PDB file of C-alpha atoms and ligand atoms in Angstrom:
ATOM      1  CA  UNK G   1       0.000   0.000   0.000  1.00  0.00           C
ATOM      2  CA  UNK G   2       1.324   3.448  -0.947  1.00  0.00           C
ATOM      3  CA  UNK G   3       1.598   6.387   1.435  1.00  0.00           C
ATOM      4  CA  UNK G   4      -1.647   7.893   0.049  1.00  0.00           C
ATOM      5  CA  UNK G   5      -3.508   4.617   0.462  1.00  0.00           C
ATOM      6  CA  UNK G   6      -2.294   4.406   4.046  1.00  0.00           C
ATOM      7  CA  UNK G   7      -3.440   7.952   4.780  1.00  0.00           C
ATOM      8  CA  UNK G   8      -6.887   7.236   3.285  1.00  0.00           C
ATOM      9  CA  UNK G   9      -7.244   4.118   5.410  1.00  0.00           C
ATOM     10  CA  UNK G  10      -6.311   6.033   8.545  1.00  0.00           C
ATOM     11  CA  UNK G  11      -8.718   8.852   7.645  1.00  0.00           C
ATOM     12  CA  UNK G  12     -11.604   6.448   7.083  1.00  0.00           C
ATOM     13  CA  UNK G  13     -10.786   4.594  10.286  1.00  0.00           C
ATOM     14  CA  UNK G  14     -10.810   7.911  12.125  1.00  0.00           C
ATOM     15  CA  UNK G  15     -14.220   8.796  10.581  1.00  0.00           C
ATOM     16  CA  UNK G  16     -15.567   5.412  11.664  1.00  0.00           C
ATOM     17  CA  UNK G  17     -14.318   5.884  15.228  1.00  0.00           C
ATOM     18  CA  UNK G  18     -15.847   9.364  15.360  1.00  0.00           C
ATOM     19  CA  UNK G  19     -19.178   7.930  14.247  1.00  0.00           C
ATOM     20  CA  UNK G  20     -18.979   5.297  16.962  1.00  0.00           C
ATOM     21  CA  UNK G  21     -18.205   7.978  19.503  1.00  0.00           C
ATOM     22  CA  UNK G  22     -21.273   9.912  18.371  1.00  0.00           C
ATOM     23  CA  UNK G  23     -23.295   6.792  19.127  1.00  0.00           C
ATOM     24  CA  UNK G  24     -21.956   6.826  22.660  1.00  0.00           C
ATOM     25  CA  UNK G  25     -19.342   4.142  22.101  1.00  0.00           C
ATOM     26  CA  UNK G  26     -16.010   5.099  23.571  1.00  0.00           C
ATOM     27  CA  UNK G  27     -14.560   1.629  23.960  1.00  0.00           C
ATOM     28  CA  UNK G  28     -14.315  -1.233  21.513  1.00  0.00           C
ATOM     29  CA  UNK G  29     -14.736  -4.930  22.195  1.00  0.00           C
ATOM     30  CA  UNK G  30     -11.719  -7.197  21.986  1.00  0.00           C
ATOM     31  CA  UNK G  31     -11.895 -10.020  19.436  1.00  0.00           C
ATOM     32  CA  UNK G  32     -15.035 -12.094  19.823  1.00  0.00           C
ATOM     33  CA  UNK G  33     -14.874 -15.605  21.212  1.00  0.00           C
ATOM     34  CA  UNK G  34     -16.318 -18.227  18.863  1.00  0.00           C
ATOM     35  CA  UNK G  35     -20.004 -19.159  19.165  1.00  0.00           C
ATOM     36  CA  UNK G  36     -20.282 -21.677  21.954  1.00  0.00           C
ATOM     37  CA  UNK G  37     -17.322 -20.090  23.716  1.00  0.00           C
ATOM     38  CA  UNK G  38     -18.053 -19.561  27.371  1.00  0.00           C
ATOM     39  CA  UNK G  39     -19.364 -16.084  28.166  1.00  0.00           C
ATOM     40  CA  UNK G  40     -17.125 -14.462  30.709  1.00  0.00           C
ATOM     41  CA  UNK G  41     -14.337 -16.980  30.269  1.00  0.00           C
ATOM     42  CA  UNK G  42     -11.909 -14.228  29.306  1.00  0.00           C
ATOM     43  CA  UNK G  43     -10.188 -12.489  32.171  1.00  0.00           C
ATOM     44  CA  UNK G  44     -11.332  -9.031  30.988  1.00  0.00           C
ATOM     45  CA  UNK G  45     -14.939  -9.971  31.670  1.00  0.00           C
ATOM     46  CA  UNK G  46     -14.216 -10.119  35.356  1.00  0.00           C
ATOM     47  CA  UNK G  47     -13.480  -6.390  35.583  1.00  0.00           C
ATOM     48  CA  UNK G  48     -14.889  -4.656  38.667  1.00  0.00           C
ATOM     49  CA  UNK G  49     -17.563  -3.049  36.499  1.00  0.00           C
ATOM     50  CA  UNK G  50     -18.580  -6.417  35.034  1.00  0.00           C
ATOM     51  CA  UNK G  51     -22.199  -7.507  35.023  1.00  0.00           C
ATOM     52  CA  UNK G  52     -23.660  -9.782  37.660  1.00  0.00           C
ATOM     53  CA  UNK G  53     -23.527 -13.459  36.688  1.00  0.00           C
ATOM     54  CA  UNK G  54     -25.916 -14.252  33.812  1.00  0.00           C
ATOM     55  CA  UNK G  55     -29.192 -15.623  35.125  1.00  0.00           C
ATOM     56  CA  UNK G  56     -29.732 -18.344  32.529  1.00  0.00           C
ATOM     57  CA  UNK G  57     -27.249 -20.554  30.688  1.00  0.00           C
ATOM     58  CA  UNK G  58     -27.446 -19.851  26.979  1.00  0.00           C
ATOM     59  CA  UNK G  59     -28.260 -23.337  25.743  1.00  0.00           C
ATOM     60  CA  UNK G  60     -31.088 -23.758  28.245  1.00  0.00           C
ATOM     61  CA  UNK G  61     -32.783 -20.541  27.263  1.00  0.00           C
ATOM     62  CA  UNK G  62     -32.682 -21.607  23.644  1.00  0.00           C
ATOM     63  CA  UNK G  63     -34.276 -24.950  24.345  1.00  0.00           C
ATOM     64  CA  UNK G  64     -36.937 -23.403  26.529  1.00  0.00           C
ATOM     65  CA  UNK G  65     -38.057 -20.862  23.961  1.00  0.00           C
ATOM     66  CA  UNK G  66     -38.174 -22.599  20.609  1.00  0.00           C
ATOM     67  CA  UNK G  67     -41.872 -22.941  19.835  1.00  0.00           C
ATOM     68  CA  UNK G  68     -42.058 -24.996  16.669  1.00  0.00           C
ATOM     69  CA  UNK G  69     -43.837 -22.294  14.639  1.00  0.00           C
ATOM     70  CA  UNK G  70     -41.981 -20.106  12.178  1.00  0.00           C
ATOM     71  CA  UNK G  71     -41.987 -16.345  11.718  1.00  0.00           C
ATOM     72  CA  UNK G  72     -43.768 -16.938   8.410  1.00  0.00           C
ATOM     73  CA  UNK G  73     -46.528 -18.829  10.245  1.00  0.00           C
ATOM     74  CA  UNK G  74     -46.972 -15.876  12.587  1.00  0.00           C
ATOM     75  CA  UNK G  75     -46.941 -13.318   9.776  1.00  0.00           C
ATOM     76  CA  UNK G  76     -49.555 -15.374   7.939  1.00  0.00           C
ATOM     77  CA  UNK G  77     -51.684 -15.490  11.073  1.00  0.00           C
ATOM     78  CA  UNK G  78     -51.510 -11.703  11.425  1.00  0.00           C
ATOM     79  CA  UNK G  79     -52.651 -11.344   7.806  1.00  0.00           C
ATOM     80  CA  UNK G  80     -54.145  -7.966   6.941  1.00  0.00           C
ATOM     81  CA  UNK G  81     -54.712  -7.343  10.631  1.00  0.00           C
ATOM     82  CA  UNK G  82     -57.542  -5.102  11.828  1.00  0.00           C
ATOM     83  CA  UNK G  83     -57.808  -6.590  15.316  1.00  0.00           C
ATOM     84  CA  UNK G  84     -57.584  -3.029  16.621  1.00  0.00           C
ATOM     85  CA  UNK G  85     -58.272   0.412  15.154  1.00  0.00           C
ATOM     86  CA  UNK G  86     -54.628   0.934  14.170  1.00  0.00           C
ATOM     87  CA  UNK G  87     -55.048  -1.573  11.350  1.00  0.00           C
ATOM     88  CA  UNK G  88     -57.311   0.859   9.480  1.00  0.00           C
ATOM     89  CA  UNK G  89     -54.880   3.750   9.766  1.00  0.00           C
ATOM     90  CA  UNK G  90     -51.541   2.229   8.847  1.00  0.00           C
ATOM     91  CA  UNK G  91     -49.697   2.386   5.543  1.00  0.00           C
ATOM     92  CA  UNK G  92     -47.789  -0.836   6.261  1.00  0.00           C
ATOM     93  CA  UNK G  93     -47.875  -3.434   8.989  1.00  0.00           C
ATOM     94  CA  UNK G  94     -44.361  -3.520  10.449  1.00  0.00           C
ATOM     95  CA  UNK G  95     -43.771  -7.141  11.386  1.00  0.00           C
ATOM     96  CA  UNK G  96     -40.058  -7.311  12.123  1.00  0.00           C
ATOM     97  CA  UNK G  97     -36.771  -7.730  10.345  1.00  0.00           C
ATOM     98  CA  UNK G  98     -33.592  -9.735  10.676  1.00  0.00           C
ATOM     99  CA  UNK G  99     -32.276 -13.187  11.328  1.00  0.00           C
ATOM    100  CA  UNK G 100     -35.005 -15.732  12.153  1.00  0.00           C
ATOM    101  CA  UNK G 101     -32.399 -17.588  14.225  1.00  0.00           C
ATOM    102  CA  UNK G 102     -30.984 -14.469  15.879  1.00  0.00           C
ATOM    103  CA  UNK G 103     -29.162 -14.815  19.173  1.00  0.00           C
ATOM    104  CA  UNK G 104     -30.213 -11.293  20.057  1.00  0.00           C
ATOM    105  CA  UNK G 105     -33.632  -9.655  19.642  1.00  0.00           C
ATOM    106  CA  UNK G 106     -34.357  -5.927  20.052  1.00  0.00           C
ATOM    107  CA  UNK G 107     -37.935  -4.907  20.830  1.00  0.00           C
ATOM    108  CA  UNK G 108     -39.193  -1.346  20.561  1.00  0.00           C
ATOM    109  CA  UNK G 109     -42.546   0.299  21.114  1.00  0.00           C
ATOM    110  CA  UNK G 110     -44.336   0.795  17.807  1.00  0.00           C
ATOM    111  CA  UNK G 111     -43.557   1.953  14.282  1.00  0.00           C
ATOM    112  CA  UNK G 112     -43.140   5.690  13.737  1.00  0.00           C
ATOM    113  CA  UNK G 113     -43.908   7.602  10.545  1.00  0.00           C
ATOM    114  CA  UNK G 114     -40.915   6.384   8.566  1.00  0.00           C
ATOM    115  CA  UNK G 115     -41.342   2.795   9.695  1.00  0.00           C
ATOM    116  CA  UNK G 116     -45.028   2.919   8.729  1.00  0.00           C
ATOM    117  CA  UNK G 117     -44.097   4.167   5.266  1.00  0.00           C
ATOM    118  CA  UNK G 118     -41.334   1.601   4.753  1.00  0.00           C
ATOM    119  CA  UNK G 119     -42.821  -1.401   6.545  1.00  0.00           C
ATOM    120  CA  UNK G 120     -39.565  -1.905   8.459  1.00  0.00           C
ATOM    121  CA  UNK G 121     -38.819  -1.224  12.129  1.00  0.00           C
ATOM    122  CA  UNK G 122     -36.274   1.341  13.276  1.00  0.00           C
ATOM    123  CA  UNK G 123     -35.385   3.000   9.983  1.00  0.00           C
ATOM    124  CA  UNK G 124     -35.743   6.646  11.077  1.00  0.00           C
ATOM    125  CA  UNK G 125     -33.256   8.717  13.043  1.00  0.00           C
ATOM    126  CA  UNK G 126     -33.615   6.568  16.170  1.00  0.00           C
ATOM    127  CA  UNK G 127     -33.266   3.480  13.991  1.00  0.00           C
ATOM    128  CA  UNK G 128     -30.016   4.706  12.526  1.00  0.00           C
ATOM    129  CA  UNK G 129     -28.662   5.138  16.021  1.00  0.00           C
ATOM    130  CA  UNK G 130     -29.852   1.632  16.921  1.00  0.00           C
ATOM    131  CA  UNK G 131     -28.027   0.281  13.865  1.00  0.00           C
ATOM    132  CA  UNK G 132     -24.818   1.961  15.049  1.00  0.00           C
ATOM    133  CA  UNK G 133     -25.206   0.443  18.507  1.00  0.00           C
ATOM    134  CA  UNK G 134     -25.747  -3.005  16.966  1.00  0.00           C
ATOM    135  CA  UNK G 135     -22.640  -2.584  14.819  1.00  0.00           C
ATOM    136  CA  UNK G 136     -20.584  -1.403  17.773  1.00  0.00           C
ATOM    137  CA  UNK G 137     -21.601  -4.638  19.509  1.00  0.00           C
ATOM    138  CA  UNK G 138     -19.972  -6.568  16.691  1.00  0.00           C
ATOM    139  CA  UNK G 139     -23.156  -7.508  14.801  1.00  0.00           C
ATOM    140  CA  UNK G 140     -24.611  -6.516  11.469  1.00  0.00           C
ATOM    141  CA  UNK G 141     -28.210  -5.341  11.539  1.00  0.00           C
ATOM    142  CA  UNK G 142     -29.340  -8.538   9.818  1.00  0.00           C
ATOM    143  CA  UNK G 143     -27.543 -10.756  12.354  1.00  0.00           C
ATOM    144  CA  UNK G 144     -30.064  -9.720  14.996  1.00  0.00           C
ATOM    145  CA  UNK G 145     -33.858  -9.495  14.916  1.00  0.00           C
ATOM    146  CA  UNK G 146     -35.711  -6.207  15.420  1.00  0.00           C
ATOM    147  CA  UNK G 147     -39.412  -5.777  16.068  1.00  0.00           C
ATOM    148  CA  UNK G 148     -41.892  -3.788  18.125  1.00  0.00           C
ATOM    149  CA  UNK G 149     -44.611  -4.544  20.657  1.00  0.00           C
ATOM    150  CA  UNK G 150     -47.150  -2.967  18.265  1.00  0.00           C
ATOM    151  CA  UNK G 151     -47.093  -3.757  14.562  1.00  0.00           C
ATOM    152  CA  UNK G 152     -48.940  -0.626  13.428  1.00  0.00           C
ATOM    153  CA  UNK G 153     -48.229   3.049  13.956  1.00  0.00           C
ATOM    154  CA  UNK G 154     -50.336   4.872  16.544  1.00  0.00           C
ATOM    155  CA  UNK G 155     -51.492   8.110  14.869  1.00  0.00           C
ATOM    156  CA  UNK G 156     -49.257  11.063  15.684  1.00  0.00           C
ATOM    157  CA  UNK G 157     -47.000   8.657  17.582  1.00  0.00           C
ATOM    158  CA  UNK G 158     -49.357   8.757  20.570  1.00  0.00           C
ATOM    159  CA  UNK G 159     -48.879   6.180  23.324  1.00  0.00           C
ATOM    160  CA  UNK G 160     -50.330   2.756  22.585  1.00  0.00           C
ATOM    161  CA  UNK G 161     -53.765   2.053  24.082  1.00  0.00           C
ATOM    162  CA  UNK G 162     -54.427  -0.897  26.360  1.00  0.00           C
ATOM    163  CA  UNK G 163     -56.639  -2.770  23.869  1.00  0.00           C
ATOM    164  CA  UNK G 164     -53.990  -2.363  21.158  1.00  0.00           C
ATOM    165  CA  UNK G 165     -51.365  -3.911  23.418  1.00  0.00           C
ATOM    166  CA  UNK G 166     -53.679  -6.769  24.386  1.00  0.00           C
ATOM    167  CA  UNK G 167     -54.317  -7.590  20.719  1.00  0.00           C
ATOM    168  CA  UNK G 168     -50.787  -7.156  19.437  1.00  0.00           C
ATOM    169  CA  UNK G 169     -48.290  -8.154  22.157  1.00  0.00           C
ATOM    170  CA  UNK G 170     -49.050 -11.908  21.892  1.00  0.00           C
ATOM    171  CA  UNK G 171     -47.704 -11.855  18.318  1.00  0.00           C
ATOM    172  CA  UNK G 172     -44.456 -10.321  19.559  1.00  0.00           C
ATOM    173  CA  UNK G 173     -44.131 -13.041  22.194  1.00  0.00           C
ATOM    174  CA  UNK G 174     -44.725 -15.679  19.511  1.00  0.00           C
ATOM    175  CA  UNK G 175     -42.000 -14.088  17.387  1.00  0.00           C
ATOM    176  CA  UNK G 176     -39.562 -14.279  20.284  1.00  0.00           C
ATOM    177  CA  UNK G 177     -40.446 -17.905  20.955  1.00  0.00           C
ATOM    178  CA  UNK G 178     -40.116 -18.832  17.281  1.00  0.00           C
ATOM    179  CA  UNK G 179     -36.654 -17.272  17.138  1.00  0.00           C
ATOM    180  CA  UNK G 180     -35.425 -18.609  20.489  1.00  0.00           C
ATOM    181  CA  UNK G 181     -32.839 -15.895  21.147  1.00  0.00           C
ATOM    182  CA  UNK G 182     -30.305 -16.018  23.943  1.00  0.00           C
ATOM    183  CA  UNK G 183     -30.978 -12.420  24.951  1.00  0.00           C
ATOM    184  CA  UNK G 184     -33.750  -9.878  24.434  1.00  0.00           C
ATOM    185  CA  UNK G 185     -33.188  -6.123  24.686  1.00  0.00           C
ATOM    186  CA  UNK G 186     -36.265  -4.020  25.465  1.00  0.00           C
ATOM    187  CA  UNK G 187     -35.879  -0.506  24.089  1.00  0.00           C
ATOM    188  CA  UNK G 188     -37.449   2.176  26.217  1.00  0.00           C
ATOM    189  CA  UNK G 189     -40.064   2.528  28.911  1.00  0.00           C
ATOM    190  CA  UNK G 190     -43.027   1.184  27.024  1.00  0.00           C
ATOM    191  CA  UNK G 191     -41.385  -2.009  25.714  1.00  0.00           C
ATOM    192  CA  UNK G 192     -39.678  -2.732  29.041  1.00  0.00           C
ATOM    193  CA  UNK G 193     -42.817  -2.154  31.095  1.00  0.00           C
ATOM    194  CA  UNK G 194     -44.983  -4.193  28.728  1.00  0.00           C
ATOM    195  CA  UNK G 195     -42.601  -7.142  28.490  1.00  0.00           C
ATOM    196  CA  UNK G 196     -41.934  -7.233  32.217  1.00  0.00           C
ATOM    197  CA  UNK G 197     -45.534  -6.386  33.226  1.00  0.00           C
ATOM    198  CA  UNK G 198     -44.369  -3.658  35.559  1.00  0.00           C
ATOM    199  CA  UNK G 199     -44.806   0.075  36.062  1.00  0.00           C
ATOM    200  CA  UNK G 200     -41.235   0.569  37.272  1.00  0.00           C
ATOM    201  CA  UNK G 201     -39.441   3.359  35.400  1.00  0.00           C
ATOM    202  CA  UNK G 202     -36.872   2.426  32.802  1.00  0.00           C
ATOM    203  CA  UNK G 203     -34.163   4.127  34.848  1.00  0.00           C
ATOM    204  CA  UNK G 204     -34.803   1.581  37.613  1.00  0.00           C
ATOM    205  CA  UNK G 205     -35.190  -1.396  35.271  1.00  0.00           C
ATOM    206  CA  UNK G 206     -32.119  -0.890  33.092  1.00  0.00           C
ATOM    207  CA  UNK G 207     -28.614  -2.061  33.951  1.00  0.00           C
ATOM    208  CA  UNK G 208     -29.520  -5.612  34.965  1.00  0.00           C
ATOM    209  CA  UNK G 209     -31.036  -8.699  33.412  1.00  0.00           C
ATOM    210  CA  UNK G 210     -34.659  -9.681  34.035  1.00  0.00           C
ATOM    211  CA  UNK G 211     -36.407 -12.902  33.171  1.00  0.00           C
ATOM    212  CA  UNK G 212     -38.679 -12.909  30.117  1.00  0.00           C
ATOM    213  CA  UNK G 213     -40.222 -16.330  29.567  1.00  0.00           C
ATOM    214  CA  UNK G 214     -36.924 -17.964  30.505  1.00  0.00           C
ATOM    215  CA  UNK G 215     -34.829 -15.578  28.394  1.00  0.00           C
ATOM    216  CA  UNK G 216     -32.533 -12.946  29.919  1.00  0.00           C
ATOM    217  CA  UNK G 217     -33.964  -9.524  29.082  1.00  0.00           C
ATOM    218  CA  UNK G 218     -32.008  -6.285  29.321  1.00  0.00           C
ATOM    219  CA  UNK G 219     -34.075  -3.102  29.403  1.00  0.00           C
ATOM    220  CA  UNK G 220     -32.310   0.008  28.174  1.00  0.00           C
ATOM    221  CA  UNK G 221     -33.097   3.531  27.039  1.00  0.00           C
ATOM    222  CA  UNK G 222     -34.883   3.973  23.722  1.00  0.00           C
ATOM    223  CA  UNK G 223     -32.668   5.267  20.879  1.00  0.00           C
ATOM    224  CA  UNK G 224     -35.146   8.147  20.355  1.00  0.00           C
ATOM    225  CA  UNK G 225     -34.424   9.211  23.932  1.00  0.00           C
ATOM    226  CA  UNK G 226     -30.707   9.059  23.139  1.00  0.00           C
ATOM    227  CA  UNK G 227     -31.225  11.298  20.119  1.00  0.00           C
ATOM    228  CA  UNK G 228     -32.614  13.925  22.520  1.00  0.00           C
ATOM    229  CA  UNK G 229     -30.250  13.196  25.412  1.00  0.00           C
ATOM    230  CA  UNK G 230     -26.968  11.978  23.874  1.00  0.00           C
ATOM    231  CA  UNK G 231     -25.272  12.207  27.265  1.00  0.00           C
ATOM    232  CA  UNK G 232     -27.259   9.078  28.266  1.00  0.00           C
ATOM    233  CA  UNK G 233     -25.611   6.906  25.576  1.00  0.00           C
ATOM    234  CA  UNK G 234     -22.947   5.845  28.021  1.00  0.00           C
ATOM    235  CA  UNK G 235     -25.552   4.032  30.143  1.00  0.00           C
ATOM    236  CA  UNK G 236     -26.890   2.189  27.116  1.00  0.00           C
ATOM    237  CA  UNK G 237     -23.381   1.119  26.217  1.00  0.00           C
ATOM    238  CA  UNK G 238     -22.928  -0.228  29.760  1.00  0.00           C
ATOM    239  CA  UNK G 239     -26.119  -2.268  29.260  1.00  0.00           C
ATOM    240  CA  UNK G 240     -24.962  -3.509  25.860  1.00  0.00           C
ATOM    241  CA  UNK G 241     -21.622  -4.591  27.305  1.00  0.00           C
ATOM    242  CA  UNK G 242     -23.520  -6.857  29.674  1.00  0.00           C
ATOM    243  CA  UNK G 243     -25.465  -8.260  26.712  1.00  0.00           C
ATOM    244  CA  UNK G 244     -22.218  -8.857  24.811  1.00  0.00           C
ATOM    245  CA  UNK G 245     -20.774 -10.600  27.842  1.00  0.00           C
ATOM    246  CA  UNK G 246     -23.728 -12.954  27.960  1.00  0.00           C
ATOM    247  CA  UNK G 247     -23.344 -13.685  24.253  1.00  0.00           C
ATOM    248  CA  UNK G 248     -19.617 -14.325  24.609  1.00  0.00           C
ATOM    249  CA  UNK G 249     -18.899 -11.462  22.237  1.00  0.00           C
ATOM    250  CA  UNK G 250     -15.663 -10.693  24.022  1.00  0.00           C
ATOM    251  CA  UNK G 251     -15.186  -8.368  26.924  1.00  0.00           C
ATOM    252  CA  UNK G 252     -15.070  -4.686  26.147  1.00  0.00           C
ATOM    253  CA  UNK G 253     -11.641  -3.147  26.530  1.00  0.00           C
ATOM    254  CA  UNK G 254     -11.110  -1.608  29.942  1.00  0.00           C
ATOM    255  CA  UNK G 255     -10.583   2.121  29.684  1.00  0.00           C
ATOM    256  CA  UNK G 256      -7.158   3.238  30.802  1.00  0.00           C
TER     257      UNK G 256
HETATM  258  N1  LIG E 301     -39.526   3.612  17.664  1.00  0.00           N
HETATM  259  C1  LIG E 301     -39.903   2.362  17.975  1.00  0.00           C
HETATM  260  O1  LIG E 301     -40.147   2.034  19.124  1.00  0.00           O
HETATM  261  N2  LIG E 301     -39.941   1.489  16.970  1.00  0.00           N
HETATM  262  C2  LIG E 301     -39.662   1.773  15.719  1.00  0.00           C
HETATM  263  O2  LIG E 301     -39.711   0.890  14.875  1.00  0.00           O
HETATM  264  C3  LIG E 301     -39.266   3.086  15.427  1.00  0.00           C
HETATM  265  C4  LIG E 301     -39.215   4.000  16.416  1.00  0.00           C
END
C-alpha cells in the first residue's frame, strides 16, 4: 500500500471511530470468542464493572423458547390485521426484520412515521442510532432481529392504548419464541414495562437482566431518547456490554 492509500485508510478509520463515539461508544470490544465459547471466560470480563452473573445458561434458554412455529406462520396469522383500530390507519404493517435464528432480539414500542411508510422497524433517526449500537456490539443489523410490541403506527405517535397492546403483544411473544434468542433487549419505557408487566421506570429497570419467559432480558433507554439526550448513551453502552458478555462477544476493553 502506498503512502496515500495508508493515509486514506487512517482517515476512514478515524471517521468510523468518530461515528462510533457519536453513538456513545467510547470503547471497543476485543476479538469475539467463537459461538459456543463460554461467556465471561476471558479475564477481561471479570473487571470490577462487570455484570452480575448471567441468570440463565445460553443453551437452556434456547431450548426453553423454541416454539415450533416459524416467523412466516406468525406473519400469515396476522394477515391484513384489523384486530384493533390501528389496522385501518396504517400504511404498512411492520412485522419485524432480521435473522429468524438471531441470538439477540431488540424490541421497541411501535412503528413511527418512517417505519409505517417503509414497513420496516427502526429506519428513522432513532433506527439509525440503533443500527450503530448493533454494529458497535460486533453484529450486522441482519444478524439480529428487530421488532416492536405494536405492529402498526399509533397516529401522531401517541402512546399505545391498552386494547392495542392486548391484541398485538401476543404476536411479539410468539416471534420471540419462534426465534429462540439467547438475549432480548427491550428498548425504552413502554417495551420494558410491557414485556416485564411492571410500572417501574426504565431508569430503575435498566442495567440488569430480568427474566422474560426464561430468556434474559435487558431493558435500556430507547434510541429516540438518546437522540434527545446523547449524554445518556454511556448508560446504554454499559447495558450492551452486559449483553455482549452474555453472548460471549468478548469483553469490552477496559478504559485506561
Ligand atoms: N420507535 C420504535 O419504538 N420502533 C420503531 O420501529 C421506530 C421508532
